[in-house]
Short mmCIF file of C-alpha atoms in Angstrom, two decimals:
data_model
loop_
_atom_site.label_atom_id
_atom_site.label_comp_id
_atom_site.label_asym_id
_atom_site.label_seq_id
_atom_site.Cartn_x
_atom_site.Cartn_y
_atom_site.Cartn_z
CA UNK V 1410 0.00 -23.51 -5.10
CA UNK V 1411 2.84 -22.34 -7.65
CA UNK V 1412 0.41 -20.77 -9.80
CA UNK V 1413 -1.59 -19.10 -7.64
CA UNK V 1414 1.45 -17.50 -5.79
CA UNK V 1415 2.01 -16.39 -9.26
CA UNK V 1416 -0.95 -14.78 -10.04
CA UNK V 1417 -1.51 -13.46 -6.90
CA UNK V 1418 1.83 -11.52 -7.46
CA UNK V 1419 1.29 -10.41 -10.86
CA UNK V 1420 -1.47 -8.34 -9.22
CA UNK V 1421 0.61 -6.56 -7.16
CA UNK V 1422 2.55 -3.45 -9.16
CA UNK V 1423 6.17 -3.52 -7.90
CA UNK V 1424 7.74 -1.79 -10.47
CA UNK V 1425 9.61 1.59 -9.92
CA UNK V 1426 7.13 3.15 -11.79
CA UNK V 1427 4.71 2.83 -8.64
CA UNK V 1428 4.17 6.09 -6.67
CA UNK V 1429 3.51 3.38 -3.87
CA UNK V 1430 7.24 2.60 -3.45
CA UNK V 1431 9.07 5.15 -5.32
CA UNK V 1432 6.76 8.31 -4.72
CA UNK V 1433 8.64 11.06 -6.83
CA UNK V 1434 7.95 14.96 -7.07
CA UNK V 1435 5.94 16.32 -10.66
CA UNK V 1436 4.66 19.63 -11.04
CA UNK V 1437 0.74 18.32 -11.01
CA UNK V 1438 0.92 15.26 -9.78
CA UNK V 1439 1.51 16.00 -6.02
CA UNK V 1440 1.94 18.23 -3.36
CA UNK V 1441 4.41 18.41 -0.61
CA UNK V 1442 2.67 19.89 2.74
CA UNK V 1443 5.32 21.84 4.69
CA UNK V 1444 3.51 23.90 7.32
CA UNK V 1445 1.68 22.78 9.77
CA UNK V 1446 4.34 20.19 10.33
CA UNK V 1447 2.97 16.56 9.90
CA UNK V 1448 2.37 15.84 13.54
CA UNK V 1449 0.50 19.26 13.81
CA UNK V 1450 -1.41 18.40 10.57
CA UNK V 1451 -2.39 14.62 11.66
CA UNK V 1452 -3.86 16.17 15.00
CA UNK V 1453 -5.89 19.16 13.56
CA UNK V 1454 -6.92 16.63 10.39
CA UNK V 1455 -7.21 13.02 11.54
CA UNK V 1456 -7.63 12.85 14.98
CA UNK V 1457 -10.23 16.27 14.66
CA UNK V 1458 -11.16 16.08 11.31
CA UNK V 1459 -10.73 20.28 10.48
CA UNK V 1460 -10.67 20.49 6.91
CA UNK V 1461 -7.59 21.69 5.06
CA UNK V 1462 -8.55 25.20 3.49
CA UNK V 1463 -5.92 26.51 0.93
CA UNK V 1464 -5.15 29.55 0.27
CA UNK V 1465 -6.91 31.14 -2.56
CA UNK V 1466 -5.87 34.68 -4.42
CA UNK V 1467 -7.06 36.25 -7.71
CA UNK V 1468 -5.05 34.91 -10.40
CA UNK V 1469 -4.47 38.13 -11.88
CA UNK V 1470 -3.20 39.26 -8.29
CA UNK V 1471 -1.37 37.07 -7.59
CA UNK V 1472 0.43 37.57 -11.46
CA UNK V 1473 1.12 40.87 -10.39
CA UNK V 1474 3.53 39.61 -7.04
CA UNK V 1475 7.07 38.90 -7.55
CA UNK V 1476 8.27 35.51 -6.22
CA UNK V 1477 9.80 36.88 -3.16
CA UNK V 1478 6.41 38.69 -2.39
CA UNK V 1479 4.29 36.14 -3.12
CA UNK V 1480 6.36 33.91 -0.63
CA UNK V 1481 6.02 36.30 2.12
CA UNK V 1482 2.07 35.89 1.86
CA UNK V 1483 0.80 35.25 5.45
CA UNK V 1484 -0.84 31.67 4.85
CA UNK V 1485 -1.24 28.58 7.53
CA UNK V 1486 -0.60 25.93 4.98
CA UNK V 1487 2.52 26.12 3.03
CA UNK V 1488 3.38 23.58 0.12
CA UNK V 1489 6.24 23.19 -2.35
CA UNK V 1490 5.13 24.97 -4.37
CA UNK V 1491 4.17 28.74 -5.44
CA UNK V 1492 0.51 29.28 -4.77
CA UNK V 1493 -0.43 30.21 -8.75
CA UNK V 1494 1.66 26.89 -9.24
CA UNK V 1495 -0.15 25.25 -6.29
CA UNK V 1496 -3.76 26.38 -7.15
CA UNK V 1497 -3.08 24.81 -11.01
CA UNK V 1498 -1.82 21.37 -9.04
CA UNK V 1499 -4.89 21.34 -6.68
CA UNK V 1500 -6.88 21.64 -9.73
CA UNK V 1501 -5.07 19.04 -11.45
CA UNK V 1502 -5.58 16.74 -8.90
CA UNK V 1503 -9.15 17.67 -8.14
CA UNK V 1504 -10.58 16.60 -11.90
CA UNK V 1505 -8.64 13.51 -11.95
CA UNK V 1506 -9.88 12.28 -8.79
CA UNK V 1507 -13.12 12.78 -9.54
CA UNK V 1508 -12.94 10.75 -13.30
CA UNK V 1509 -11.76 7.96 -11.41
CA UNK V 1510 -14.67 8.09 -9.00
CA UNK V 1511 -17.18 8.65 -11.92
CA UNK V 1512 -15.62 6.36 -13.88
CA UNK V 1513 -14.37 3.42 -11.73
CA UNK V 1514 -16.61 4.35 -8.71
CA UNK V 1515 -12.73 4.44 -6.25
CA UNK V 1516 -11.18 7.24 -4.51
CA UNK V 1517 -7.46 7.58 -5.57
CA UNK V 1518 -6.12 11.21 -3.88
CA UNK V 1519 -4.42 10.45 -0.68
CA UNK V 1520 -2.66 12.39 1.81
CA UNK V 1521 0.64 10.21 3.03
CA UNK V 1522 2.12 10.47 6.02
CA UNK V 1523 5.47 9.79 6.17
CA UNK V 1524 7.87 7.77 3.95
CA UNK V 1525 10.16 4.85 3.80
CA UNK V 1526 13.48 6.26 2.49
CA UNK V 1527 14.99 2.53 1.79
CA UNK V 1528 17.29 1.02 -0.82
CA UNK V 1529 17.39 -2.04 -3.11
CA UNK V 1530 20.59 -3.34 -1.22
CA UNK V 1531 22.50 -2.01 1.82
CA UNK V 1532 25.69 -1.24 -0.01
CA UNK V 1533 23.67 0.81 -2.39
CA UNK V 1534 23.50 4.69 -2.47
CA UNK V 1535 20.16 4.79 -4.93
CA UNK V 1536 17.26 5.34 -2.26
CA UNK V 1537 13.77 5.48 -2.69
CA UNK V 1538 11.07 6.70 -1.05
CA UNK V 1539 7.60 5.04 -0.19
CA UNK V 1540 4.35 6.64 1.29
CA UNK V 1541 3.47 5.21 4.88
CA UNK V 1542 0.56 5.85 6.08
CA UNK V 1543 -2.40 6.35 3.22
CA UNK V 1544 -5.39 8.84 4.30
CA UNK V 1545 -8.13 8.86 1.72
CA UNK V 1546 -9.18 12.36 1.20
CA UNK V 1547 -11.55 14.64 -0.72
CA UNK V 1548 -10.97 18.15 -2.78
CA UNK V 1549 -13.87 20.16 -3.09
CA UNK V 1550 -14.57 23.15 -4.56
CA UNK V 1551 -17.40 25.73 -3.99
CA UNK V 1552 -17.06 28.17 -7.08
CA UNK V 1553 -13.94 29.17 -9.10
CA UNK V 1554 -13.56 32.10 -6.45
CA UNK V 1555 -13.26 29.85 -3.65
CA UNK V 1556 -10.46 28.11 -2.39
CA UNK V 1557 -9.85 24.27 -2.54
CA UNK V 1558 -10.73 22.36 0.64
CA UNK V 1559 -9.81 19.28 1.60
CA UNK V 1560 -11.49 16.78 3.97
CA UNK V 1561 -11.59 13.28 4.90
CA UNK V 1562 -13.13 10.89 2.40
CA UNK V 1563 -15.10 8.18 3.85
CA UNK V 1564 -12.52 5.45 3.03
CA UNK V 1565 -10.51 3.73 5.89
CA UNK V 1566 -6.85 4.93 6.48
CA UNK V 1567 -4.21 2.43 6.04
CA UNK V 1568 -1.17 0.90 5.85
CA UNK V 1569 0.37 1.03 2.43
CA UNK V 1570 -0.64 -2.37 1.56
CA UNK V 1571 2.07 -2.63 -2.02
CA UNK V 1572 5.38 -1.37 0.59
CA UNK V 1573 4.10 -3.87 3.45
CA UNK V 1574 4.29 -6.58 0.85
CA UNK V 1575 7.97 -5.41 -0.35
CA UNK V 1576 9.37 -4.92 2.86
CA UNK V 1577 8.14 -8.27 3.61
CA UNK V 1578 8.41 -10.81 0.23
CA UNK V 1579 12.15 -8.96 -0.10
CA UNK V 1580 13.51 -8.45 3.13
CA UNK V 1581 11.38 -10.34 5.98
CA UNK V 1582 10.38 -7.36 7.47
CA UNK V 1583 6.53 -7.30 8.70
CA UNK V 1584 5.38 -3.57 8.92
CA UNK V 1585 3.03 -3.27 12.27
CA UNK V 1586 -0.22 -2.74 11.55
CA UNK V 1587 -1.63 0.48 11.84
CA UNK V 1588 -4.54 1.62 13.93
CA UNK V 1589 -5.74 5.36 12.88
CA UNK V 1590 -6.08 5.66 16.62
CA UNK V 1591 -2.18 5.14 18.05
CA UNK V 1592 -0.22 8.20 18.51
CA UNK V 1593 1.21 8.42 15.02
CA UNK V 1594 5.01 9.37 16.57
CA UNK V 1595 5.04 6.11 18.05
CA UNK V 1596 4.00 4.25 15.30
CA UNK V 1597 7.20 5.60 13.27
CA UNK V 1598 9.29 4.82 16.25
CA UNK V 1599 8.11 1.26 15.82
CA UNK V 1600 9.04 0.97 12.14
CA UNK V 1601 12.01 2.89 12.43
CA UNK V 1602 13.00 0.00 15.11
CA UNK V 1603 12.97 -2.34 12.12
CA UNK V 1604 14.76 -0.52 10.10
CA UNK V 1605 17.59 1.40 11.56
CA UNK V 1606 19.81 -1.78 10.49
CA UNK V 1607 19.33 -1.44 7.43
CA UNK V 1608 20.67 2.35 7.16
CA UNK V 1609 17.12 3.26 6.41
CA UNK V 1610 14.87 5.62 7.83
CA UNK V 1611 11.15 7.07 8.31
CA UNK V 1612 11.13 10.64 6.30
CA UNK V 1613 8.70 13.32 8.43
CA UNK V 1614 6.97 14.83 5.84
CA UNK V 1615 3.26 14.83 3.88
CA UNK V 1616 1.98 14.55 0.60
CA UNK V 1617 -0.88 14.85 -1.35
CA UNK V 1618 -1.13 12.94 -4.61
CA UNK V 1619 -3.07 10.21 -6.44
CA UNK V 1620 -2.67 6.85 -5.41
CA UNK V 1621 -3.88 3.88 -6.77
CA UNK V 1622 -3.77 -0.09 -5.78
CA UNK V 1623 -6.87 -1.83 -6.80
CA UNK V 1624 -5.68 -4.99 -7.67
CA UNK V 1625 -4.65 -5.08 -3.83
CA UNK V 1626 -8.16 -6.06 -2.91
CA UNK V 1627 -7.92 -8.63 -5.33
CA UNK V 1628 -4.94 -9.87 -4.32
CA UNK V 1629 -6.19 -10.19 -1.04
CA UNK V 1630 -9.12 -11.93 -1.71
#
């Protein structure tokens, strides 16, 4: 029993190096999604499945627009970033995911909804912040004149599976499960229940990046 608890944990990446529990900014790594707000965008996405459309504009256009021009660009989804920086990103993330899925056959470009801002101990000021909620999604483009899309891949939505272990091999506390069809407001109440002792909280906010845990199955199994 001792050595399989050990193997089975050796599967699992808990380092800090894991985007899964500490999920930190890079220029083309990840997006943050500021507008529509992520209650708005799990609505319009998940519960209706409308595609994300962002914005495109000529590169040599857009080279042309100051930063303070470029910002005031009438667009319905807004991201951290500038949109020549955000259309390089998108691209970025659009080749990789698809050499993992020619390659290793798995999706690994998520869209996270919400995050576990939590800390090693309770005294300690170092936080860190872990994706929730893990919708597989798709990038597509058309030609190099249109703009990115994004869409729902066909994989289930779930529970981070690598901070549900954490939160409960560390600190005895068991994540609900998450069905994609609860209000997803209440489901952050619930967590947020669990871990308001603790001087944590539940972050609002939404990310796209690439995610990967396939040694989770394994473990499982």
């Amino acid at each position: 029993d001792q050595k399989l608890e050990a193997w089975k944990n050796k599967l699992l990446d808990l380092g800090k190096r894991n985007r899964l529990l500490n999920y930190r900014d890079s220029k083309r790594s990840n997006l943050r999604i500021q507008k529509p707000s992520i209650f708005e965008l799990w609505d319009s996405f998940v519960v209706n499945e409308n595609p994300i459309e962002f914005p495109y504009y000529d590169e040599d256009q857009i080279s042309l627009l100051s930063d303070e021009q470029e910002n005031s660009l009438e667009r319905n989804i807004m991201t951290n970033q500038a949109i020549k920086e955000q259309q390089k990103t998108l691209r970025n993330l659009r080749e990789k995911a698809k050499t993992a899925m020619e390659e290793q056959g798995v999706n690994i470009l998520y869209l996270s909804f919400g995050f576990l801002k939590w800390s090693e101990d309770v005294n300690s000021e170092q936080y860190f912040l872990s994706p929730i909620i893990l919708v597989p999604v798709t990038l597509t483009l058309e030609s190099i004149t249109s703009p990115y899309e994004l869409s729902l891949h066909e994989d289930e939505i779930t529970l981070n599976p690598t901070l549900a272990f954490k939160m409960s091999n560390d600190f005895g506390i068991d994540l609900p499960e998450f069905d994609a069809e609860e209000n997803l407001s209440d489901y952050f109440s619930k967590v947020n229940s669990l871990i308001k002792t603790n001087r944590w909280e539940v972050v609002h906010e939404t990310g796209l990046s690439l995610l990967s845990f396939l040694k989770i199955n394994m473990y499982r199994d």
